Amino acid sequence: MTFTGTGLADATVVHFGNKSAAITANTPTSVSVVAPSGAGVVDATVSTPGGTSNPEPFYYVPPPVIVAVVPSSGPVAGGGTVTVTGRGLATTTSVAFGATEVTPTVVSDSELTVVSPAHATGSVSLVVTALGGTATASDTFDFVDAPTATGFSPLTGLPAGGTLVGITGTLLLTTTGVTFGGVPATSPCCPTPRSRPSLPPIPWARSPSRSPLRAAPPPRPGCFSI
């Protein structure tokens, strides 16, 4: 760090509290030093043959700590809101998803939010950088492709809802919700296939109540089985 002022030529010692710092450069109007270790707030002073300067407060900022990252995954297209909780986050300047840095929104010393960037499919480290240093999340952040649905069973349901519908497709393991015409279904789940490991995970959801707008097509026996 650098002190600026007047009468600083020939500085002999710079103190941070009761610890001295190594002087690296000195002019009549500035003194540059390497701050020693410390904690909290201490008085920093410069001493020259002419005396000791007025004290200036120096703040030691603890390093950030990451406790949780929610969610722990996001779309490859980016745009997902990620919440980081922990300690010492108030001075956060950036959050890195692998090699890509983004600017966060600091909510408090224990929470910040950030929008995930676009990134190729895969897992990357999530690193928070603050004035006190850096912190790396214990788990990686995963960028995942969008899912695709290739089949439904059954293809019809009651207007009152409650029909248990199975869905097949790709990348369904992280399913968080299912909608029918924009109406959210209830109780989505993803059981693991028991006897046919070659099948992809099949999410299930109960269809919502919906007024029929047109006649439903008849069932198509044999188009789906598990």
Coordinates of C-alpha atoms in Angstrom, one line a residue:
M1 CA 0.0 0.0 0.0
T2 CA 1.0 3.6 -0.4
F3 CA 0.8 6.5 2.0
T4 CA 0.6 10.0 0.5
G5 CA 1.1 13.4 2.2
T6 CA 3.9 15.8 2.9
G7 CA 7.1 15.7 4.8
L8 CA 7.5 11.9 4.1
A9 CA 11.1 12.0 2.8
D10 CA 13.6 9.7 4.5
A11 CA 10.9 7.7 6.3
T12 CA 12.5 5.4 8.8
V13 CA 9.6 3.1 9.8
V14 CA 5.9 2.5 9.0
H15 CA 3.8 0.9 11.7
F16 CA 0.5 -1.0 11.4
G17 CA -0.6 -1.1 15.0
N18 CA 2.4 -2.5 16.8
K19 CA 3.9 -4.1 13.7
S20 CA 6.4 -2.5 11.3
A21 CA 6.2 -2.8 7.5
A22 CA 8.9 -3.1 4.9
I23 CA 9.4 0.2 3.0
T24 CA 9.7 -0.4 -0.8
A25 CA 9.7 3.2 -2.1
N26 CA 9.9 6.7 -0.6
T27 CA 9.5 10.2 -1.9
P28 CA 8.8 13.5 -0.1
T29 CA 5.1 13.0 -0.8
S30 CA 4.7 9.2 -0.6
V31 CA 5.8 6.0 1.1
S32 CA 5.1 2.5 -0.3
V33 CA 5.2 -0.5 2.0
V34 CA 4.2 -4.1 2.2
A35 CA 1.6 -4.4 4.9
P36 CA 2.3 -7.0 7.6
S37 CA -0.3 -9.6 8.8
G38 CA -3.0 -8.4 11.1
A39 CA -6.7 -8.5 12.0
G40 CA -9.4 -5.9 12.5
V41 CA -8.7 -2.2 12.3
V42 CA -5.3 -0.8 13.3
D43 CA -3.7 2.7 13.2
A44 CA -1.1 3.1 10.5
T45 CA 1.7 5.7 11.0
V46 CA 4.8 6.9 9.2
S47 CA 7.9 8.0 11.1
T48 CA 10.7 10.2 9.7
P49 CA 13.6 12.1 11.4
G50 CA 11.1 14.9 11.9
G51 CA 8.6 12.9 13.9
T52 CA 5.6 10.5 13.5
S53 CA 2.6 11.2 11.3
N54 CA -1.1 11.3 12.4
P55 CA -2.6 7.8 12.5
E56 CA -4.8 6.6 9.7
P57 CA -7.1 3.6 10.1
F58 CA -6.2 0.4 8.2
Y59 CA -8.7 -2.4 7.8
Y60 CA -7.8 -6.0 7.6
V61 CA -10.5 -7.8 5.6
P62 CA -10.9 -11.6 6.3
P63 CA -11.0 -13.9 3.2
P64 CA -14.4 -14.9 1.9
V65 CA -15.9 -18.3 2.8
I66 CA -18.4 -20.1 0.6
V67 CA -21.0 -22.3 2.4
A68 CA -23.5 -23.1 -0.4
V69 CA -24.1 -22.5 -4.1
V70 CA -27.7 -22.8 -5.2
P71 CA -28.4 -24.1 -7.8
S72 CA -25.3 -26.1 -8.5
S73 CA -25.9 -26.3 -12.2
G74 CA -27.2 -24.1 -15.0
P75 CA -27.9 -24.0 -18.8
V76 CA -25.1 -23.9 -21.3
A77 CA -26.8 -20.8 -22.8
G78 CA -26.2 -19.0 -19.5
G79 CA -28.7 -16.7 -17.8
G80 CA -29.4 -18.7 -14.7
T81 CA -29.5 -16.9 -11.4
V82 CA -27.1 -18.4 -8.8
T83 CA -27.1 -17.6 -5.1
V84 CA -23.9 -17.9 -3.1
T85 CA -24.1 -17.9 0.7
G86 CA -21.2 -17.8 3.2
R87 CA -19.1 -15.2 5.1
G88 CA -17.0 -12.2 4.1
L89 CA -18.9 -11.7 0.8
A90 CA -19.6 -7.9 1.1
T91 CA -16.5 -6.9 -0.7
T92 CA -16.8 -9.4 -3.6
T93 CA -15.6 -8.0 -6.9
S94 CA -16.1 -11.0 -9.2
V95 CA -17.2 -14.6 -9.4
A96 CA -15.5 -16.9 -11.8
F97 CA -17.1 -19.9 -13.5
G98 CA -14.0 -21.7 -14.7
A99 CA -12.1 -19.1 -16.7
T100 CA -15.1 -16.8 -17.2
E101 CA -15.5 -14.0 -14.7
V102 CA -18.8 -12.2 -14.1
T103 CA -19.8 -9.3 -11.8
P104 CA -22.1 -10.3 -8.9
T105 CA -24.8 -8.4 -7.0
V106 CA -23.9 -8.3 -3.3
V107 CA -27.0 -8.7 -1.1
S108 CA -25.2 -8.8 2.3
D109 CA -22.0 -10.0 3.9
S110 CA -23.4 -13.5 3.8
E111 CA -25.1 -13.6 0.4
L112 CA -24.6 -12.6 -3.2
T113 CA -26.3 -13.5 -6.5
V114 CA -24.8 -13.8 -9.9
V115 CA -26.0 -14.7 -13.4
S116 CA -24.2 -17.7 -14.9
P117 CA -22.4 -17.1 -18.2
A118 CA -22.7 -19.1 -21.4
H119 CA -20.4 -22.1 -21.3
A120 CA -19.7 -25.4 -22.9
T121 CA -21.2 -28.5 -21.3
G122 CA -19.2 -29.7 -18.3
S123 CA -18.1 -29.0 -14.8
V124 CA -16.1 -26.0 -13.7
S125 CA -14.9 -24.5 -10.4
L126 CA -16.7 -21.5 -8.9
V127 CA -14.4 -19.0 -7.4
V128 CA -15.3 -15.8 -5.4
T129 CA -12.8 -13.0 -5.3
A130 CA -13.1 -10.3 -2.6
L131 CA -10.8 -7.7 -1.0
G132 CA -9.8 -10.3 1.6
G133 CA -8.8 -12.9 -1.0
T134 CA -10.5 -15.8 -2.9
A135 CA -12.7 -18.8 -2.0
T136 CA -13.5 -21.8 -4.1
A137 CA -16.7 -23.7 -3.8
S138 CA -16.3 -27.2 -2.5
D139 CA -18.4 -28.6 -5.4
T140 CA -18.1 -27.8 -9.0
F141 CA -20.7 -25.9 -11.0
D142 CA -22.2 -28.0 -13.9
F143 CA -23.3 -26.6 -17.3
V144 CA -25.9 -28.8 -18.8
D145 CA -27.7 -29.0 -22.2
A146 CA -31.4 -28.5 -22.4
P147 CA -33.5 -31.7 -22.1
T148 CA -35.6 -33.2 -24.9
A149 CA -38.8 -35.2 -24.6
T150 CA -39.4 -38.0 -27.1
G151 CA -42.4 -39.8 -25.6
F152 CA -45.3 -39.6 -23.2
S153 CA -47.6 -42.3 -21.7
P154 CA -50.5 -42.1 -21.5
L155 CA -51.3 -39.7 -24.3
T156 CA -54.7 -38.7 -22.7
G157 CA -55.9 -37.7 -19.3
L158 CA -58.9 -36.5 -17.4
P159 CA -59.9 -32.8 -17.4
A160 CA -59.8 -32.9 -13.6
G161 CA -56.2 -33.7 -13.7
G162 CA -54.4 -36.3 -11.5
T163 CA -53.2 -38.6 -14.4
L164 CA -49.8 -40.0 -13.8
V165 CA -47.8 -39.4 -17.0
G166 CA -44.4 -40.9 -17.8
I167 CA -42.0 -39.0 -20.0
T168 CA -39.0 -40.4 -22.0
G169 CA -36.2 -38.4 -23.6
T170 CA -32.7 -37.2 -23.0
L171 CA -31.1 -35.3 -20.1
L172 CA -34.1 -35.8 -17.9
L173 CA -32.2 -36.7 -14.7
T174 CA -32.2 -33.1 -13.4
T175 CA -35.9 -32.4 -14.2
T176 CA -37.2 -29.7 -11.8
G177 CA -40.7 -29.2 -13.3
V178 CA -43.2 -30.3 -16.0
T179 CA -45.9 -28.1 -17.5
F180 CA -49.0 -29.0 -19.6
G181 CA -49.8 -26.2 -21.9
G182 CA -48.0 -23.8 -19.6
V183 CA -49.8 -25.2 -16.5
P184 CA -47.4 -26.7 -13.9
A185 CA -47.9 -30.3 -13.1
T186 CA -47.7 -31.6 -9.5
S187 CA -45.2 -34.1 -7.9
P188 CA -42.6 -34.5 -10.6
C189 CA -40.2 -37.3 -9.9
C190 CA -37.5 -39.3 -11.6
P191 CA -37.4 -43.0 -10.6
T192 CA -34.4 -45.1 -11.7
P193 CA -35.4 -47.9 -14.2
R194 CA -35.4 -51.1 -12.3
S195 CA -34.9 -53.8 -14.9
R196 CA -34.0 -52.1 -18.1
P197 CA -30.8 -50.1 -17.6
S198 CA -30.6 -49.2 -21.2
L199 CA -33.7 -46.9 -20.8
P200 CA -33.1 -43.2 -19.9
P201 CA -34.6 -41.9 -16.6
I202 CA -38.3 -41.4 -16.8
P203 CA -39.8 -38.4 -15.0
W204 CA -43.4 -38.7 -13.8
A205 CA -45.8 -35.9 -13.2
R206 CA -49.5 -35.7 -12.4
S207 CA -51.4 -33.7 -14.9
P208 CA -53.1 -30.5 -13.8
S209 CA -56.8 -29.8 -13.9
R210 CA -57.7 -28.4 -17.3
S211 CA -60.9 -27.7 -19.2
P212 CA -61.1 -29.7 -22.5
L213 CA -60.9 -27.5 -25.5
R214 CA -61.2 -30.3 -28.0
A215 CA -61.8 -34.0 -28.1
A216 CA -58.8 -36.0 -26.9
P217 CA -57.3 -38.4 -29.4
P218 CA -57.9 -42.1 -28.6
P219 CA -55.2 -44.1 -26.8
R220 CA -52.5 -45.7 -28.9
P221 CA -51.9 -49.1 -27.5
G222 CA -48.4 -50.4 -27.7
C223 CA -46.7 -47.1 -28.4
F224 CA -45.0 -47.1 -25.0
S225 CA -44.1 -49.6 -22.4
I226 CA -41.7 -50.0 -19.4

